Coordinates of C-alpha atoms in Angstrom, one line a residue:
X1 CA 92.0 110.8 120.0
X2 CA 91.8 108.6 116.9
X3 CA 93.9 105.5 116.4
X4 CA 94.9 104.4 112.9
X5 CA 96.9 101.4 111.6
X6 CA 100.1 102.3 109.8
X7 CA 101.6 99.5 107.6
X8 CA 105.4 99.7 107.8
X9 CA 108.1 98.3 105.5
X10 CA 111.8 98.9 105.5
X11 CA 113.4 100.6 108.5
X12 CA 110.0 101.5 110.0
X13 CA 109.5 97.8 110.9
X14 CA 112.3 98.1 113.5
X15 CA 111.0 99.4 116.8
X16 CA 114.3 101.2 117.5
X17 CA 114.1 103.1 114.2
X18 CA 110.4 103.8 114.7
X19 CA 111.0 105.3 118.2
X20 CA 114.2 107.2 117.1
X21 CA 111.9 109.3 114.9
X22 CA 109.8 110.3 117.9
X23 CA 107.0 107.9 117.2
X24 CA 105.2 106.1 120.0
X25 CA 102.9 103.5 118.4
X26 CA 101.1 101.5 121.0
X27 CA 101.0 98.1 119.3
X28 CA 103.1 96.4 116.6
X29 CA 102.3 93.1 114.9
X30 CA 103.3 91.3 111.8
X31 CA 101.0 91.7 108.8
X32 CA 100.5 90.9 105.2
X33 CA 99.3 93.7 102.9
X34 CA 97.0 92.3 100.2
X35 CA 96.7 93.3 96.6
X36 CA 100.0 95.2 96.6
X37 CA 103.7 94.5 95.9
X38 CA 106.9 96.1 97.1
X39 CA 108.9 98.2 94.6
X40 CA 112.3 99.9 94.9
X41 CA 112.7 103.4 93.5
X42 CA 115.5 105.7 92.6
X43 CA 119.3 105.2 93.1
X44 CA 118.9 104.6 96.8
X45 CA 116.4 101.9 96.2
X46 CA 113.8 103.4 98.5
X47 CA 111.0 100.9 99.2
X48 CA 107.5 101.7 98.3
X49 CA 104.3 99.8 97.5
X50 CA 102.3 99.5 94.3
X51 CA 98.8 98.2 93.6
X52 CA 99.0 94.6 92.3
X53 CA 95.9 92.5 92.5
X54 CA 96.6 89.0 93.8
X55 CA 100.0 89.8 95.2
X56 CA 101.0 90.7 98.7
X57 CA 103.9 91.8 100.9
X58 CA 104.9 91.4 104.5
X59 CA 105.6 94.1 107.0
X60 CA 104.2 95.2 110.4
X61 CA 101.2 97.2 111.5
X62 CA 101.7 99.9 114.1
X63 CA 98.7 101.3 116.0
X64 CA 99.3 105.1 115.9
X65 CA 97.5 108.1 117.4
X66 CA 96.8 111.4 115.6
X67 CA 100.2 112.8 116.8
X68 CA 102.1 109.9 115.4
X69 CA 100.2 110.1 112.1
X70 CA 101.0 113.8 111.7
X71 CA 104.7 113.0 112.3
X72 CA 104.5 110.2 109.8
X73 CA 103.0 112.5 107.2
X74 CA 106.1 114.7 107.6
X75 CA 108.6 111.9 107.7
X76 CA 107.1 110.0 104.8
X77 CA 106.3 113.1 102.8
X78 CA 106.9 111.4 99.4
X79 CA 104.1 108.9 100.1
X80 CA 100.4 109.3 100.1
X81 CA 98.1 107.7 102.6
X82 CA 95.9 105.0 101.2
X83 CA 93.3 102.6 102.5
X84 CA 94.3 98.9 102.0
X85 CA 93.5 95.5 103.4
X86 CA 96.0 93.6 105.6
X87 CA 95.8 90.4 107.6

């Protein structure tokens, strides 16, 4: 089984919210996503990220297995997976 890092912002930072969605994530640690910024979209102000060289935003990284990633693809269906650098 493959493990992938999932960078979380908003409610997905909270372990209670994360687990309430049926996700397991084996590790969680604070992280800074490089060359991106946070943006808020629509009337509800849903948080998203946008490329922005030289900027960064803070969140957490969850270590997720394939099953978690499949669930996340369903839950976060308005987002696309991207490859990015975090520290």
